[in-house]
Amino acid sequence: MTLKSKVVGVFAAALVTISAVSGAAAADSASADVTVKVSAPSGAVLSASITAGQFSDVEYSITDDKTSTGTLTVLASDPRGVGTGWNVTLKTGDKFTDASDGSKSFSGNAFKITSQSITPAQGASAQGVNVQTPGAGSTANSAQKIIVAQQRSGMGSYTDAIGAEVTVPKGTLAGNYKTTVTVSITAGQ
């Protein structure tokens, strides 16, 4: 066997091997889709609650308005896992009324939010969850947004620590005045 016939034989064998390998790889492929369903927890609903801390006492004054300061804590929770976003509103009554007999009162416009600080809990993220501070007096009998969770945000529980003040008008008679503060949570922004 000559060198020329050996080279031609090796070259032909290499071509047959390459053809067999490339043909086998192209004919042997398949694919499949994998589907995983994640469902919302049964009975999961949006919820919001509020607790009021102690507000400071003020002394009677015929000449000056007095300011009482205190805190509120709002808890907002979204365990639904749907990512549609939500918002919390806050509303105060239209007046502060003396708790002993109801005959003395002053305007609910005296309430003002002075600060807010949102804290995520239970592995939640603060990203996309924002506080909004309504103007002084705007919450009297008119719900105002105080927390907004954007779409794909706000899943989990959040605590909003609110600093607030009540301006007691000069000449307000001595008494224990109160108003009702209501929070509501709704889906969407």
PDB file of C-alpha atoms in Angstrom:
ATOM      1  CA  MET A   1       0.000   0.000   0.000  1.00  0.00           C
ATOM      2  CA  THR A   2       1.370   3.305  -1.046  1.00  0.00           C
ATOM      3  CA  LEU A   3       1.477   6.440   1.019  1.00  0.00           C
ATOM      4  CA  LYS A   4      -1.083   8.024  -1.280  1.00  0.00           C
ATOM      5  CA  SER A   5      -3.600   5.220  -0.742  1.00  0.00           C
ATOM      6  CA  LYS A   6      -3.032   5.359   3.049  1.00  0.00           C
ATOM      7  CA  VAL A   7      -3.807   9.135   3.149  1.00  0.00           C
ATOM      8  CA  VAL A   8      -6.918   8.680   0.986  1.00  0.00           C
ATOM      9  CA  GLY A   9      -8.096   5.813   3.270  1.00  0.00           C
ATOM     10  CA  VAL A  10      -7.622   7.839   6.480  1.00  0.00           C
ATOM     11  CA  PHE A  11      -9.366  10.855   4.929  1.00  0.00           C
ATOM     12  CA  ALA A  12     -12.359   8.762   3.813  1.00  0.00           C
ATOM     13  CA  ALA A  13     -12.664   7.166   7.281  1.00  0.00           C
ATOM     14  CA  ALA A  14     -12.611  10.623   8.908  1.00  0.00           C
ATOM     15  CA  LEU A  15     -15.410  11.869   6.613  1.00  0.00           C
ATOM     16  CA  VAL A  16     -17.618   8.859   7.426  1.00  0.00           C
ATOM     17  CA  THR A  17     -17.057   9.400  11.190  1.00  0.00           C
ATOM     18  CA  ILE A  18     -17.847  13.145  11.020  1.00  0.00           C
ATOM     19  CA  SER A  19     -21.020  12.488   8.992  1.00  0.00           C
ATOM     20  CA  ALA A  20     -22.219   9.874  11.459  1.00  0.00           C
ATOM     21  CA  VAL A  21     -21.592  12.074  14.523  1.00  0.00           C
ATOM     22  CA  SER A  22     -23.197  15.219  13.109  1.00  0.00           C
ATOM     23  CA  GLY A  23     -26.215  13.330  11.759  1.00  0.00           C
ATOM     24  CA  ALA A  24     -26.818  11.563  15.090  1.00  0.00           C
ATOM     25  CA  ALA A  25     -26.722  14.797  17.119  1.00  0.00           C
ATOM     26  CA  ALA A  26     -29.239  16.608  14.912  1.00  0.00           C
ATOM     27  CA  ALA A  27     -31.754  13.755  14.947  1.00  0.00           C
ATOM     28  CA  ASP A  28     -31.676  13.239  18.737  1.00  0.00           C
ATOM     29  CA  SER A  29     -33.238  16.310  20.489  1.00  0.00           C
ATOM     30  CA  ALA A  30     -36.479  16.920  22.377  1.00  0.00           C
ATOM     31  CA  SER A  31     -37.985  19.558  24.690  1.00  0.00           C
ATOM     32  CA  ALA A  32     -40.744  19.793  27.287  1.00  0.00           C
ATOM     33  CA  ASP A  33     -42.445  22.628  29.190  1.00  0.00           C
ATOM     34  CA  VAL A  34     -42.430  22.584  32.982  1.00  0.00           C
ATOM     35  CA  THR A  35     -45.380  24.395  34.603  1.00  0.00           C
ATOM     36  CA  VAL A  36     -45.559  25.326  38.292  1.00  0.00           C
ATOM     37  CA  LYS A  37     -48.722  26.950  39.643  1.00  0.00           C
ATOM     38  CA  VAL A  38     -48.365  29.344  42.593  1.00  0.00           C
ATOM     39  CA  SER A  39     -51.769  30.040  44.107  1.00  0.00           C
ATOM     40  CA  ALA A  40     -52.802  32.727  46.583  1.00  0.00           C
ATOM     41  CA  PRO A  41     -53.293  31.464  50.135  1.00  0.00           C
ATOM     42  CA  SER A  42     -56.873  30.493  50.876  1.00  0.00           C
ATOM     43  CA  GLY A  43     -58.725  33.263  52.701  1.00  0.00           C
ATOM     44  CA  ALA A  44     -55.855  35.781  52.407  1.00  0.00           C
ATOM     45  CA  VAL A  45     -57.132  39.373  52.547  1.00  0.00           C
ATOM     46  CA  LEU A  46     -55.734  42.870  52.888  1.00  0.00           C
ATOM     47  CA  SER A  47     -55.925  44.208  56.438  1.00  0.00           C
ATOM     48  CA  ALA A  48     -55.122  47.407  58.313  1.00  0.00           C
ATOM     49  CA  SER A  49     -55.305  48.327  61.981  1.00  0.00           C
ATOM     50  CA  ILE A  50     -54.458  51.344  64.114  1.00  0.00           C
ATOM     51  CA  THR A  51     -53.504  51.960  67.731  1.00  0.00           C
ATOM     52  CA  ALA A  52     -53.153  55.340  69.394  1.00  0.00           C
ATOM     53  CA  GLY A  53     -50.435  56.182  71.871  1.00  0.00           C
ATOM     54  CA  GLN A  54     -50.858  58.717  74.641  1.00  0.00           C
ATOM     55  CA  PHE A  55     -51.170  62.343  73.541  1.00  0.00           C
ATOM     56  CA  SER A  56     -49.691  65.021  75.811  1.00  0.00           C
ATOM     57  CA  ASP A  57     -51.901  67.088  78.119  1.00  0.00           C
ATOM     58  CA  VAL A  58     -52.202  70.841  77.594  1.00  0.00           C
ATOM     59  CA  GLU A  59     -53.197  73.646  79.972  1.00  0.00           C
ATOM     60  CA  TYR A  60     -56.186  75.897  79.401  1.00  0.00           C
ATOM     61  CA  SER A  61     -55.331  79.224  77.767  1.00  0.00           C
ATOM     62  CA  ILE A  62     -57.564  82.147  76.876  1.00  0.00           C
ATOM     63  CA  THR A  63     -54.843  83.767  74.752  1.00  0.00           C
ATOM     64  CA  ASP A  64     -52.944  81.002  72.910  1.00  0.00           C
ATOM     65  CA  ASP A  65     -53.615  77.791  71.006  1.00  0.00           C
ATOM     66  CA  LYS A  66     -51.936  74.781  72.652  1.00  0.00           C
ATOM     67  CA  THR A  67     -50.388  71.766  70.926  1.00  0.00           C
ATOM     68  CA  SER A  68     -50.788  68.186  72.135  1.00  0.00           C
ATOM     69  CA  THR A  69     -48.377  65.669  70.586  1.00  0.00           C
ATOM     70  CA  GLY A  70     -48.575  61.903  70.381  1.00  0.00           C
ATOM     71  CA  THR A  71     -48.225  58.831  68.206  1.00  0.00           C
ATOM     72  CA  LEU A  72     -50.306  56.449  66.164  1.00  0.00           C
ATOM     73  CA  THR A  73     -49.211  53.061  64.842  1.00  0.00           C
ATOM     74  CA  VAL A  74     -50.715  51.663  61.651  1.00  0.00           C
ATOM     75  CA  LEU A  75     -50.202  48.038  60.639  1.00  0.00           C
ATOM     76  CA  ALA A  76     -50.889  47.131  56.992  1.00  0.00           C
ATOM     77  CA  SER A  77     -50.731  43.561  55.732  1.00  0.00           C
ATOM     78  CA  ASP A  78     -51.006  41.951  52.292  1.00  0.00           C
ATOM     79  CA  PRO A  79     -50.626  38.141  52.442  1.00  0.00           C
ATOM     80  CA  ARG A  80     -52.409  37.553  49.086  1.00  0.00           C
ATOM     81  CA  GLY A  81     -49.295  37.152  46.926  1.00  0.00           C
ATOM     82  CA  VAL A  82     -50.891  38.837  43.887  1.00  0.00           C
ATOM     83  CA  GLY A  83     -48.751  41.999  43.645  1.00  0.00           C
ATOM     84  CA  THR A  84     -51.568  44.391  42.671  1.00  0.00           C
ATOM     85  CA  GLY A  85     -50.468  47.073  45.144  1.00  0.00           C
ATOM     86  CA  TRP A  86     -52.640  48.749  47.769  1.00  0.00           C
ATOM     87  CA  ASN A  87     -53.147  51.969  49.702  1.00  0.00           C
ATOM     88  CA  VAL A  88     -54.052  52.870  53.272  1.00  0.00           C
ATOM     89  CA  THR A  89     -56.187  55.909  54.055  1.00  0.00           C
ATOM     90  CA  LEU A  90     -56.640  57.702  57.378  1.00  0.00           C
ATOM     91  CA  LYS A  91     -59.643  59.763  58.467  1.00  0.00           C
ATOM     92  CA  THR A  92     -60.391  61.587  61.713  1.00  0.00           C
ATOM     93  CA  GLY A  93     -63.789  62.603  63.006  1.00  0.00           C
ATOM     94  CA  ASP A  94     -65.094  66.066  62.150  1.00  0.00           C
ATOM     95  CA  LYS A  95     -64.614  67.211  65.767  1.00  0.00           C
ATOM     96  CA  PHE A  96     -62.965  66.456  69.096  1.00  0.00           C
ATOM     97  CA  THR A  97     -65.688  66.078  71.734  1.00  0.00           C
ATOM     98  CA  ASP A  98     -65.455  66.108  75.531  1.00  0.00           C
ATOM     99  CA  ALA A  99     -65.804  62.479  76.615  1.00  0.00           C
ATOM    100  CA  SER A 100     -67.728  63.280  79.821  1.00  0.00           C
ATOM    101  CA  ASP A 101     -70.875  64.882  78.395  1.00  0.00           C
ATOM    102  CA  GLY A 102     -70.412  65.652  74.698  1.00  0.00           C
ATOM    103  CA  SER A 103     -71.445  69.311  75.078  1.00  0.00           C
ATOM    104  CA  LYS A 104     -67.950  70.728  74.513  1.00  0.00           C
ATOM    105  CA  SER A 105     -65.986  70.271  71.286  1.00  0.00           C
ATOM    106  CA  PHE A 106     -63.511  71.738  68.827  1.00  0.00           C
ATOM    107  CA  SER A 107     -62.855  71.112  65.125  1.00  0.00           C
ATOM    108  CA  GLY A 108     -61.341  67.879  63.836  1.00  0.00           C
ATOM    109  CA  ASN A 109     -59.219  70.081  61.559  1.00  0.00           C
ATOM    110  CA  ALA A 110     -56.947  70.446  64.590  1.00  0.00           C
ATOM    111  CA  PHE A 111     -55.321  67.034  63.816  1.00  0.00           C
ATOM    112  CA  LYS A 112     -52.056  66.972  61.847  1.00  0.00           C
ATOM    113  CA  ILE A 113     -49.591  64.212  60.927  1.00  0.00           C
ATOM    114  CA  THR A 114     -46.062  65.504  61.574  1.00  0.00           C
ATOM    115  CA  SER A 115     -43.923  62.457  60.704  1.00  0.00           C
ATOM    116  CA  GLN A 116     -44.107  58.916  59.349  1.00  0.00           C
ATOM    117  CA  SER A 117     -41.661  56.018  59.280  1.00  0.00           C
ATOM    118  CA  ILE A 118     -42.486  52.758  57.465  1.00  0.00           C
ATOM    119  CA  THR A 119     -40.881  49.502  58.611  1.00  0.00           C
ATOM    120  CA  PRO A 120     -41.285  46.215  56.709  1.00  0.00           C
ATOM    121  CA  ALA A 121     -41.747  43.003  58.704  1.00  0.00           C
ATOM    122  CA  GLN A 122     -41.872  39.259  58.007  1.00  0.00           C
ATOM    123  CA  GLY A 123     -39.319  39.329  55.184  1.00  0.00           C
ATOM    124  CA  ALA A 124     -41.149  42.102  53.306  1.00  0.00           C
ATOM    125  CA  SER A 125     -39.319  44.726  51.264  1.00  0.00           C
ATOM    126  CA  ALA A 126     -39.722  48.495  51.688  1.00  0.00           C
ATOM    127  CA  GLN A 127     -39.018  49.029  47.989  1.00  0.00           C
ATOM    128  CA  GLY A 128     -42.118  50.450  46.282  1.00  0.00           C
ATOM    129  CA  VAL A 129     -43.915  51.154  49.580  1.00  0.00           C
ATOM    130  CA  ASN A 130     -44.136  54.892  50.286  1.00  0.00           C
ATOM    131  CA  VAL A 131     -45.708  57.151  52.900  1.00  0.00           C
ATOM    132  CA  GLN A 132     -47.725  60.224  52.018  1.00  0.00           C
ATOM    133  CA  THR A 133     -48.295  62.899  54.648  1.00  0.00           C
ATOM    134  CA  PRO A 134     -51.629  64.699  54.238  1.00  0.00           C
ATOM    135  CA  GLY A 135     -51.848  68.422  54.911  1.00  0.00           C
ATOM    136  CA  ALA A 136     -52.916  69.797  58.277  1.00  0.00           C
ATOM    137  CA  GLY A 137     -56.650  69.444  58.858  1.00  0.00           C
ATOM    138  CA  SER A 138     -57.243  67.482  55.652  1.00  0.00           C
ATOM    139  CA  THR A 139     -58.149  64.224  57.409  1.00  0.00           C
ATOM    140  CA  ALA A 140     -61.183  65.650  59.252  1.00  0.00           C
ATOM    141  CA  ASN A 141     -64.042  63.534  57.913  1.00  0.00           C
ATOM    142  CA  SER A 142     -62.146  63.011  54.627  1.00  0.00           C
ATOM    143  CA  ALA A 143     -59.981  59.908  54.079  1.00  0.00           C
ATOM    144  CA  GLN A 144     -56.454  60.740  52.878  1.00  0.00           C
ATOM    145  CA  LYS A 145     -53.806  58.317  51.603  1.00  0.00           C
ATOM    146  CA  ILE A 146     -50.969  57.747  54.081  1.00  0.00           C
ATOM    147  CA  ILE A 147     -49.284  54.615  52.621  1.00  0.00           C
ATOM    148  CA  VAL A 148     -49.107  53.516  48.970  1.00  0.00           C
ATOM    149  CA  ALA A 149     -47.683  50.186  47.764  1.00  0.00           C
ATOM    150  CA  GLN A 150     -46.929  50.154  44.030  1.00  0.00           C
ATOM    151  CA  GLN A 151     -47.674  47.133  41.812  1.00  0.00           C
ATOM    152  CA  ARG A 152     -45.430  44.146  42.578  1.00  0.00           C
ATOM    153  CA  SER A 153     -44.662  45.737  45.973  1.00  0.00           C
ATOM    154  CA  GLY A 154     -46.161  45.708  49.433  1.00  0.00           C
ATOM    155  CA  MET A 155     -46.414  41.955  49.869  1.00  0.00           C
ATOM    156  CA  GLY A 156     -46.092  41.161  53.564  1.00  0.00           C
ATOM    157  CA  SER A 157     -46.663  43.314  56.645  1.00  0.00           C
ATOM    158  CA  TYR A 158     -45.676  46.940  57.278  1.00  0.00           C
ATOM    159  CA  THR A 159     -45.736  49.175  60.354  1.00  0.00           C
ATOM    160  CA  ASP A 160     -46.128  52.941  59.956  1.00  0.00           C
ATOM    161  CA  ALA A 161     -45.041  54.872  63.065  1.00  0.00           C
ATOM    162  CA  ILE A 162     -46.883  58.197  62.872  1.00  0.00           C
ATOM    163  CA  GLY A 163     -46.087  61.335  64.834  1.00  0.00           C
ATOM    164  CA  ALA A 164     -49.111  63.611  65.180  1.00  0.00           C
ATOM    165  CA  GLU A 165     -50.288  66.741  66.884  1.00  0.00           C
ATOM    166  CA  VAL A 166     -53.623  68.245  67.853  1.00  0.00           C
ATOM    167  CA  THR A 167     -53.923  72.028  68.055  1.00  0.00           C
ATOM    168  CA  VAL A 168     -56.297  72.872  70.902  1.00  0.00           C
ATOM    169  CA  PRO A 169     -57.847  76.279  70.168  1.00  0.00           C
ATOM    170  CA  LYS A 170     -57.459  79.056  72.731  1.00  0.00           C
ATOM    171  CA  GLY A 171     -60.423  79.262  75.082  1.00  0.00           C
ATOM    172  CA  THR A 172     -61.239  75.531  74.830  1.00  0.00           C
ATOM    173  CA  LEU A 173     -62.900  74.577  78.119  1.00  0.00           C
ATOM    174  CA  ALA A 174     -61.219  72.026  80.388  1.00  0.00           C
ATOM    175  CA  GLY A 175     -62.154  68.403  79.563  1.00  0.00           C
ATOM    176  CA  ASN A 176     -61.025  65.105  78.035  1.00  0.00           C
ATOM    177  CA  TYR A 177     -61.523  65.482  74.299  1.00  0.00           C
ATOM    178  CA  LYS A 178     -61.466  62.646  71.793  1.00  0.00           C
ATOM    179  CA  THR A 179     -62.117  61.867  68.155  1.00  0.00           C
ATOM    180  CA  THR A 180     -62.145  58.608  66.228  1.00  0.00           C
ATOM    181  CA  VAL A 181     -59.315  57.891  63.789  1.00  0.00           C
ATOM    182  CA  THR A 182     -60.138  55.312  61.104  1.00  0.00           C
ATOM    183  CA  VAL A 183     -57.802  53.543  58.669  1.00  0.00           C
ATOM    184  CA  SER A 184     -58.865  51.582  55.598  1.00  0.00           C
ATOM    185  CA  ILE A 185     -56.887  49.514  53.097  1.00  0.00           C
ATOM    186  CA  THR A 186     -57.896  48.913  49.479  1.00  0.00           C
ATOM    187  CA  ALA A 187     -56.319  47.149  46.524  1.00  0.00           C
ATOM    188  CA  GLY A 188     -54.698  49.344  43.877  1.00  0.00           C
ATOM    189  CA  GLN A 189     -52.917  52.635  44.224  1.00  0.00           C
TER     190      GLN A 189
END
